[in-house]
mmCIF file of N, CA and C in Angstrom:
data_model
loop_
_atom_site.group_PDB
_atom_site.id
_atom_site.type_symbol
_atom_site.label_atom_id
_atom_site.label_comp_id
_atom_site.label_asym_id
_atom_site.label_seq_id
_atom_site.Cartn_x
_atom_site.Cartn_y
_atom_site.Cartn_z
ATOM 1 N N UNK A 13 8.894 10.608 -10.496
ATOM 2 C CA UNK A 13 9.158 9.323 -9.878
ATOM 3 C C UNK A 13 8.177 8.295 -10.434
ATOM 4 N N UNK A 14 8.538 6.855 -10.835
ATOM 5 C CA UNK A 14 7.736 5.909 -11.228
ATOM 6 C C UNK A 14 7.358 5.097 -10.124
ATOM 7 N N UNK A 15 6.048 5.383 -9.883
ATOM 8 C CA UNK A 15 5.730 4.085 -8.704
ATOM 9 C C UNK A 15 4.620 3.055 -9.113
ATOM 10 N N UNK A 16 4.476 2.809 -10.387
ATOM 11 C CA UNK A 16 3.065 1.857 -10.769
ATOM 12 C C UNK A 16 3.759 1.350 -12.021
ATOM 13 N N UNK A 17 3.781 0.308 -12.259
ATOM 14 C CA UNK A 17 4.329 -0.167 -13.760
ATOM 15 C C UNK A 17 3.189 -1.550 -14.272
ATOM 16 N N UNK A 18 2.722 -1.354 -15.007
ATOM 17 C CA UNK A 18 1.657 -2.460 -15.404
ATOM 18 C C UNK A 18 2.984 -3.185 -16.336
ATOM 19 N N UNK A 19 3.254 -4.295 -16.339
ATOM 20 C CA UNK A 19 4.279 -4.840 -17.616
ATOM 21 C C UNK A 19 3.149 -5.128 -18.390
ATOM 22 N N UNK A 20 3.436 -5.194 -19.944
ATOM 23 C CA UNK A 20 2.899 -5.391 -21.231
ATOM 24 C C UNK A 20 2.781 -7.205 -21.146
ATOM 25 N N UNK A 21 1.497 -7.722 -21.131
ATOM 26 C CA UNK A 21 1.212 -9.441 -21.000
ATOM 27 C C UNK A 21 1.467 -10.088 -19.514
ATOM 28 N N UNK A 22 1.359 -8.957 -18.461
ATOM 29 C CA UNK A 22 1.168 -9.896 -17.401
ATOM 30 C C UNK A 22 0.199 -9.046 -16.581
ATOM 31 N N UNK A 23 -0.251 -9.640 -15.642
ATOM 32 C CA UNK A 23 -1.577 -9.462 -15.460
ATOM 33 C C UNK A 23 -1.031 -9.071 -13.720
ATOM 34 N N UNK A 24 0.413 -8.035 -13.390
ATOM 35 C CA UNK A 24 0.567 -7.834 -11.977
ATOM 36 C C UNK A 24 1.074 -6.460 -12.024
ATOM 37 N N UNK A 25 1.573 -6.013 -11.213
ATOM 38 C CA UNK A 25 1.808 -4.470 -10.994
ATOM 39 C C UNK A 25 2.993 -4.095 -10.107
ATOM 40 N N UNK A 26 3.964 -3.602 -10.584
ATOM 41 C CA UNK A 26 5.388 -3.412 -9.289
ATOM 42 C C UNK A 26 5.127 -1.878 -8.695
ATOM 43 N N UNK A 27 4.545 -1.926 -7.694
ATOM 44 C CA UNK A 27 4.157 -0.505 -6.872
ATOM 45 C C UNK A 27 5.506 -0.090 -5.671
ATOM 46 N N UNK A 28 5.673 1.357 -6.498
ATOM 47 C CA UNK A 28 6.624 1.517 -5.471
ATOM 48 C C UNK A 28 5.993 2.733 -4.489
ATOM 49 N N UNK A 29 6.162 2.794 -3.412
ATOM 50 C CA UNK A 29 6.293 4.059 -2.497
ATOM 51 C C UNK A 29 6.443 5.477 -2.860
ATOM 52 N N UNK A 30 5.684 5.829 -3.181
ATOM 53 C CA UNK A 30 5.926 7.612 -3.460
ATOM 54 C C UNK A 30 6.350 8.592 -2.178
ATOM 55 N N UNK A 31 6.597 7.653 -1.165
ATOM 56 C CA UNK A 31 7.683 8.549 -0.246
ATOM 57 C C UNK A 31 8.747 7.719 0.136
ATOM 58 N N UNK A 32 9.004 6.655 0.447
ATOM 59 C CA UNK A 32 10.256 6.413 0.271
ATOM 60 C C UNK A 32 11.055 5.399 -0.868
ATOM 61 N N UNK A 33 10.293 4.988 -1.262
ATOM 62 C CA UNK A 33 10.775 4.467 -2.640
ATOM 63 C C UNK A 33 10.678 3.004 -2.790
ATOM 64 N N UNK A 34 10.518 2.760 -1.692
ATOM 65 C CA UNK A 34 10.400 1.113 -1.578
ATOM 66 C C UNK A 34 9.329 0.363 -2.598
ATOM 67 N N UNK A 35 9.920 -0.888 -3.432
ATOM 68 C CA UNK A 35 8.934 -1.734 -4.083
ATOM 69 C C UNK A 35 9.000 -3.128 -3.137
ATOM 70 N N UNK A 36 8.275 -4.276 -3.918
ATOM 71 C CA UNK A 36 7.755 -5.000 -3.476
ATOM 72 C C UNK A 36 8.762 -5.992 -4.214
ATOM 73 N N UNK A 37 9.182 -7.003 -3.866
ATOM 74 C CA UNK A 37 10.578 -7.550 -4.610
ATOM 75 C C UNK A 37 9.673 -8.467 -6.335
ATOM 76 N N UNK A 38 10.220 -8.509 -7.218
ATOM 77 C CA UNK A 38 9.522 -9.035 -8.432
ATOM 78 C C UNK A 38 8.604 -10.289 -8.097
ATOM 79 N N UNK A 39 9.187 -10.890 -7.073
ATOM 80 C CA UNK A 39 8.643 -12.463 -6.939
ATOM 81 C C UNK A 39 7.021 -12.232 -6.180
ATOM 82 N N UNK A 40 7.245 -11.033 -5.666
ATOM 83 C CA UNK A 40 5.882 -10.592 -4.737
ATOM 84 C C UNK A 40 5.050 -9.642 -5.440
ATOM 85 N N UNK A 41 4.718 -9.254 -6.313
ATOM 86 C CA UNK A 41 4.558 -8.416 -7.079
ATOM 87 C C UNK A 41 2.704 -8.687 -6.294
ATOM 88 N N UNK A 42 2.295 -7.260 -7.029
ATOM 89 C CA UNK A 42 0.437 -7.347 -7.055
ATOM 90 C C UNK A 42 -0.299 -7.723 -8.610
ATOM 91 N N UNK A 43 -0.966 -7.937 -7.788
ATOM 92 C CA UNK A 43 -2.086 -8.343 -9.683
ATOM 93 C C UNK A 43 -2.918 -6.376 -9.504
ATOM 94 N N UNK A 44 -3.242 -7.032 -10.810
ATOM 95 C CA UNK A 44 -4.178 -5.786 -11.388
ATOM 96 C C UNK A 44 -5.276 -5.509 -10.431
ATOM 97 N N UNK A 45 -5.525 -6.802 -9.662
ATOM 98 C CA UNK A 45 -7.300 -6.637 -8.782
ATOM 99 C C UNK A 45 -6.337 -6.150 -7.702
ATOM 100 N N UNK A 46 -5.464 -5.816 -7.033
ATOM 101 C CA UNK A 46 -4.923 -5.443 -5.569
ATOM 102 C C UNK A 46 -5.904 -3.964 -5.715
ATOM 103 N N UNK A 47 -5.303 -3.063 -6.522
ATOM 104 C CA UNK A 47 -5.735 -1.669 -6.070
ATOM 105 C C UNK A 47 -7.561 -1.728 -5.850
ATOM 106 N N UNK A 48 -8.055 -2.234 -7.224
ATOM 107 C CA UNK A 48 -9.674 -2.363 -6.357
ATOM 108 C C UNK A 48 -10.091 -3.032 -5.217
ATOM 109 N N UNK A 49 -9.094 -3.768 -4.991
ATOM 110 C CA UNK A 49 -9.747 -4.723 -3.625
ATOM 111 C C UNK A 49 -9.051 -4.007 -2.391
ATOM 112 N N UNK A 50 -8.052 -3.064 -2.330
ATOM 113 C CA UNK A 50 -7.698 -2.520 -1.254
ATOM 114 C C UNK A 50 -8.463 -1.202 -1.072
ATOM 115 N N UNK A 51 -9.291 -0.793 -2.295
ATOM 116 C CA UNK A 51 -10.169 0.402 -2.028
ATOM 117 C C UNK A 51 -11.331 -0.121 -1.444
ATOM 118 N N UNK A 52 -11.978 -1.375 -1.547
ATOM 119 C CA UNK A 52 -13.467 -1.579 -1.185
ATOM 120 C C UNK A 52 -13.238 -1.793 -0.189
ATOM 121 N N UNK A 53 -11.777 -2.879 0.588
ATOM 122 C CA UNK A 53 -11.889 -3.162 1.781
ATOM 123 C C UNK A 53 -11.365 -2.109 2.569
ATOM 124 N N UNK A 54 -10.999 -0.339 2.142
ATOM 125 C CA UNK A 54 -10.600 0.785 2.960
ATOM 126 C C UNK A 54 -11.821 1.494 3.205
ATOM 127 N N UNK A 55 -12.814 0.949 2.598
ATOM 128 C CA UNK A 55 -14.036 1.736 2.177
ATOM 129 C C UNK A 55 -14.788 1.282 3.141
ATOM 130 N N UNK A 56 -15.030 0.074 3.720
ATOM 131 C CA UNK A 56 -15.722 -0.506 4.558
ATOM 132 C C UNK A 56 -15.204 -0.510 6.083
ATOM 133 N N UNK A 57 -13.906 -0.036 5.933
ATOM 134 C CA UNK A 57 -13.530 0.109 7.730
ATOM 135 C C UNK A 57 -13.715 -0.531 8.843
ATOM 136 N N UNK A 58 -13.461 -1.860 7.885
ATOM 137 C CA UNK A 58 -13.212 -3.135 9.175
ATOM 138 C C UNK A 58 -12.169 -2.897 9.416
ATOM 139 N N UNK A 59 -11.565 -3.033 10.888
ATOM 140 C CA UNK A 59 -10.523 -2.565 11.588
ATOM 141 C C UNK A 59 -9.934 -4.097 11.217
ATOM 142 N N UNK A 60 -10.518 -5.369 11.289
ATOM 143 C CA UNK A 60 -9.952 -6.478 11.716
ATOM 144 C C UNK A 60 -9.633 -7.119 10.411
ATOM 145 N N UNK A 61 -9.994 -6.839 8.860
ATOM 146 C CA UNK A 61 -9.989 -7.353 7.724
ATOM 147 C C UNK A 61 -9.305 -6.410 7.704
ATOM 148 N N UNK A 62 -8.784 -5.225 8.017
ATOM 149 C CA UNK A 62 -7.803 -4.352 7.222
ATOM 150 C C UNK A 62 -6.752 -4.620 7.833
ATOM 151 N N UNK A 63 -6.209 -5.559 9.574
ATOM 152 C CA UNK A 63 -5.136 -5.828 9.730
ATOM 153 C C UNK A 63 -4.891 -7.125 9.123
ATOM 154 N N UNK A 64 -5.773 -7.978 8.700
ATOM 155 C CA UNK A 64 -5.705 -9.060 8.397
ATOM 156 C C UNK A 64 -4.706 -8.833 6.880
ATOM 157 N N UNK A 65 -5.331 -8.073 6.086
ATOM 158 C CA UNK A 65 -4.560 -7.791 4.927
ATOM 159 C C UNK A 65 -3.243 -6.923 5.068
ATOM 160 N N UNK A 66 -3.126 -6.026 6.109
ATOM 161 C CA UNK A 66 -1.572 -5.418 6.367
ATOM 162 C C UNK A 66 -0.636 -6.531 6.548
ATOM 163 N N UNK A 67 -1.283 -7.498 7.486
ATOM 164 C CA UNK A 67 0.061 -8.374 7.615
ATOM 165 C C UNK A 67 -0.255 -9.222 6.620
ATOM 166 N N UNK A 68 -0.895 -10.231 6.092
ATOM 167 C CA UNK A 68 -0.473 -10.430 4.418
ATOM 168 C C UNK A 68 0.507 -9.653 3.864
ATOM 169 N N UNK A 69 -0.050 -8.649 3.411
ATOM 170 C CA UNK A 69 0.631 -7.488 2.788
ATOM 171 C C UNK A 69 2.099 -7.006 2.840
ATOM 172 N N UNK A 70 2.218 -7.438 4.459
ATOM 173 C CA UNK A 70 3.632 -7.326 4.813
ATOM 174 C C UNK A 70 4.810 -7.963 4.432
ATOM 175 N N UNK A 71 4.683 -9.639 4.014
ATOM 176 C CA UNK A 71 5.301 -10.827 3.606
ATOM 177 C C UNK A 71 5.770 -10.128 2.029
ATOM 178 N N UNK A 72 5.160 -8.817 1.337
ATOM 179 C CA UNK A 72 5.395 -8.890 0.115
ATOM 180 C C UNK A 72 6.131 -7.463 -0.224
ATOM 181 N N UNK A 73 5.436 -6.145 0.898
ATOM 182 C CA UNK A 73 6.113 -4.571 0.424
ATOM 183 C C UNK A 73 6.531 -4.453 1.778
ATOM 184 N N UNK A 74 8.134 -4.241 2.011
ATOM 185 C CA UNK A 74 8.282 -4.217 3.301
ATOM 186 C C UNK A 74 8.926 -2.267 2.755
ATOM 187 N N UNK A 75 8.604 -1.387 3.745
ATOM 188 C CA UNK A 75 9.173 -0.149 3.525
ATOM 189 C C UNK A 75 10.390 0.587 4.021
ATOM 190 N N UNK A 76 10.932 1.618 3.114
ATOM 191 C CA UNK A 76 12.279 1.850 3.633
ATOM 192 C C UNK A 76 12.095 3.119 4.638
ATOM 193 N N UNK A 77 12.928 3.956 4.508
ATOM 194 C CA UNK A 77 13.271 4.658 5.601
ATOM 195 C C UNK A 77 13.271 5.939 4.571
ATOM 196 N N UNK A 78 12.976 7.207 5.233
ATOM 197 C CA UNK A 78 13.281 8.648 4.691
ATOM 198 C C UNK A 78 13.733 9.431 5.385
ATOM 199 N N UNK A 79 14.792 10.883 5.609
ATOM 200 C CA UNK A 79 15.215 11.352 6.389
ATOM 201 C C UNK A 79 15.753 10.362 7.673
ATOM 202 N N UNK A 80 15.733 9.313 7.266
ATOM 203 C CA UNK A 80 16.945 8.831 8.374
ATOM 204 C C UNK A 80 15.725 8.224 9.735
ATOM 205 N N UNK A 81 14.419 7.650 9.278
ATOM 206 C CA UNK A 81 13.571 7.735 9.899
ATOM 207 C C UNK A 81 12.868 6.496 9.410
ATOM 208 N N UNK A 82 11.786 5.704 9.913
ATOM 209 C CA UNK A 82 10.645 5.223 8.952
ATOM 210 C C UNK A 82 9.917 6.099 7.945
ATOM 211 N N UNK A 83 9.640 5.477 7.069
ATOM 212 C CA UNK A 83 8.878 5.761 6.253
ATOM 213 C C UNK A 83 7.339 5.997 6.664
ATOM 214 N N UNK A 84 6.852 7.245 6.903
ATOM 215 C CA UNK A 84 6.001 7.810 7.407
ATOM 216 C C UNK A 84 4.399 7.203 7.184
ATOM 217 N N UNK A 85 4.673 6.454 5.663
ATOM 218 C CA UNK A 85 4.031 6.071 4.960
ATOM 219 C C UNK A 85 3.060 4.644 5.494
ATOM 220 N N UNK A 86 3.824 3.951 6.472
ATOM 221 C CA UNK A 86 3.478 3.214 7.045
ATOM 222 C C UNK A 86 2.397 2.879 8.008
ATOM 223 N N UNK A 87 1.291 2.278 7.988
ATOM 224 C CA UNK A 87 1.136 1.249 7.629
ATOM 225 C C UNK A 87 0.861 0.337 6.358
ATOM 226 N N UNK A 88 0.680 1.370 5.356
ATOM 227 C CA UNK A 88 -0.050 0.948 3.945
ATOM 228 C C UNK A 88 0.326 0.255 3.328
ATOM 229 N N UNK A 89 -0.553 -0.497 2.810
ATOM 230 C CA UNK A 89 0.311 -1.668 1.778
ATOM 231 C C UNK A 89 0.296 -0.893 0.350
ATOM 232 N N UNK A 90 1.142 -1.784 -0.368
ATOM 233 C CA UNK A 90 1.371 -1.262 -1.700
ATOM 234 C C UNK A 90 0.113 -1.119 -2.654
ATOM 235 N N UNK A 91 -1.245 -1.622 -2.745
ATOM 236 C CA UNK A 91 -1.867 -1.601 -3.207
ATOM 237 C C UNK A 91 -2.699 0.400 -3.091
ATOM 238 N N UNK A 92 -2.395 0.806 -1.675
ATOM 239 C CA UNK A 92 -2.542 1.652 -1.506
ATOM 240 C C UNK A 92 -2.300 3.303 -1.432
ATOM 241 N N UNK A 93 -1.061 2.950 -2.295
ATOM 242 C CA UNK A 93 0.052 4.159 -2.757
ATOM 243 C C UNK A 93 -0.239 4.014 -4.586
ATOM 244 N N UNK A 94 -0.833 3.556 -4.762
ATOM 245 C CA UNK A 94 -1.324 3.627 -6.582
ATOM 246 C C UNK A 94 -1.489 4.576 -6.734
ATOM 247 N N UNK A 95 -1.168 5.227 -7.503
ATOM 248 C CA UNK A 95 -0.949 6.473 -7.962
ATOM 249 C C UNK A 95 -1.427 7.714 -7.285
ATOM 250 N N UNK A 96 -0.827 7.551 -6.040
ATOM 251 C CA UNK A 96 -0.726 8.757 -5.112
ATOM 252 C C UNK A 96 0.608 9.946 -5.077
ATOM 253 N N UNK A 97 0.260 10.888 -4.184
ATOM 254 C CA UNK A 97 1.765 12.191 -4.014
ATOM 255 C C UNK A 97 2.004 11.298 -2.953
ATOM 256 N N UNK A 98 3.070 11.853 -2.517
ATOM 257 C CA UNK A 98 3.684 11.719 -1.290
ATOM 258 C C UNK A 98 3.191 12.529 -0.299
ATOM 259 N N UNK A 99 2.210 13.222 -0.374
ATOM 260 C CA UNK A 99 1.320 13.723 0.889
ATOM 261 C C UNK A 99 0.049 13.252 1.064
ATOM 262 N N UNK A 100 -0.186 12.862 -0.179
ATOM 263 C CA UNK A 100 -1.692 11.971 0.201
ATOM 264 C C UNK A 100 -1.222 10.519 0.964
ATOM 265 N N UNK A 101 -0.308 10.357 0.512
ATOM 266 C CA UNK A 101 0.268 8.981 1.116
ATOM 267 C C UNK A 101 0.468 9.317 2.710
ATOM 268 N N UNK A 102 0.986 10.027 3.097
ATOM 269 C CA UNK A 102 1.251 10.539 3.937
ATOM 270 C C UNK A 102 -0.050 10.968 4.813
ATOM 271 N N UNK A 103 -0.932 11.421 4.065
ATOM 272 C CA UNK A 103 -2.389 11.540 4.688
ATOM 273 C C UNK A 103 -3.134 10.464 4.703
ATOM 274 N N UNK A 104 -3.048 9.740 4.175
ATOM 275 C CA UNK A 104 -3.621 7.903 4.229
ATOM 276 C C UNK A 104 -3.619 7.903 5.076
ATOM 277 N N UNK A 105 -2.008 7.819 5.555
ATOM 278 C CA UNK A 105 -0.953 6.945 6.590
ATOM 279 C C UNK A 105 -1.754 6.840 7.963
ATOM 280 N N UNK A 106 -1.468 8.430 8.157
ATOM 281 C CA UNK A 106 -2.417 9.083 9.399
ATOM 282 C C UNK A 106 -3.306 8.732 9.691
ATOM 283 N N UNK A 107 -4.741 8.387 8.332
ATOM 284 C CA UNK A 107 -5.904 7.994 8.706
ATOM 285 C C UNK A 107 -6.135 6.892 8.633
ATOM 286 N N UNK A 108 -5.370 5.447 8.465
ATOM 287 C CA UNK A 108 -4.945 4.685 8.603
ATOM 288 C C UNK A 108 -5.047 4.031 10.081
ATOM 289 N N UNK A 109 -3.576 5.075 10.548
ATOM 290 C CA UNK A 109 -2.976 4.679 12.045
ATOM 291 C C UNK A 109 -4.167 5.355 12.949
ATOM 292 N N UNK A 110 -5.349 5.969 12.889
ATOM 293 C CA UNK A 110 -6.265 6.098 13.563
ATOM 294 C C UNK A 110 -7.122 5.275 13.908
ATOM 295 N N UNK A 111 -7.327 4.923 11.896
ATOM 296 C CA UNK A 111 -8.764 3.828 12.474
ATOM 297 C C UNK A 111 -7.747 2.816 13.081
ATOM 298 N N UNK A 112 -6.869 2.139 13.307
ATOM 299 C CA UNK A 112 -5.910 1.126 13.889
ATOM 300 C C UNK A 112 -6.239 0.923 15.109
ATOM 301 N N UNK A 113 -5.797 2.636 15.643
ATOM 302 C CA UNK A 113 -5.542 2.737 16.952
ATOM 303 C C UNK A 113 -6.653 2.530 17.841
ATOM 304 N N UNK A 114 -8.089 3.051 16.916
ATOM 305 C CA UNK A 114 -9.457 2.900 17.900
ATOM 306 C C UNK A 114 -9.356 1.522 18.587
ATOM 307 N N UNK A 115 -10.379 1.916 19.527
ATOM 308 C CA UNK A 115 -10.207 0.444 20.451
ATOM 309 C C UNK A 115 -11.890 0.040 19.882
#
């Protein structure tokens, strides 16, 4: 499955979902800095800068459905499925919807 495509002379990235397949439509695309800037700000575990960027994030990779379900994958933005399986994605997801959930 292709989920990362750098095009040749542009400086953005069409990331798709390695579990359900969903991309980000061409007009919304990521730049090259998304994946480092979504690792430093996952790294630091601000609860309130990491929703701040989900919903950004949202306006651009909206996700599909698998088994007839959401996409499990969810909350992550596209910057964050870069060259992942579909179980690490899936294990993100989880640790993700934790730190979320803390109060």
């Amino acid at each position: 499955m292709m989920y990362d495509v750098q095009l040749p002379g542009f400086d953005l990235l069409l990331i798709e979902c390695v579990v359900c397949g969903a991309r980000p439509d061409p007009d919304h695309t990521y730049s090259v800095a998304d994946p480092p800037h979504w690792s430093r700000l996952w790294e630091t575990r601000d609860k309130d800068a990491i929703t701040r960027y989900l919903v950004k994030d949202g306006d651009r990779f909206q996700h599909g459905t698998r088994r007839d379900g959401p996409c499990p994958a969810i909350p992550l933005p596209g910057p964050a499925l870069y060259k992942l399986s579909g179980q690490e994605a899936i294990d993100l997801a989880a640790e993700l919807k934790a730190l979320l959930c803390q109060d």
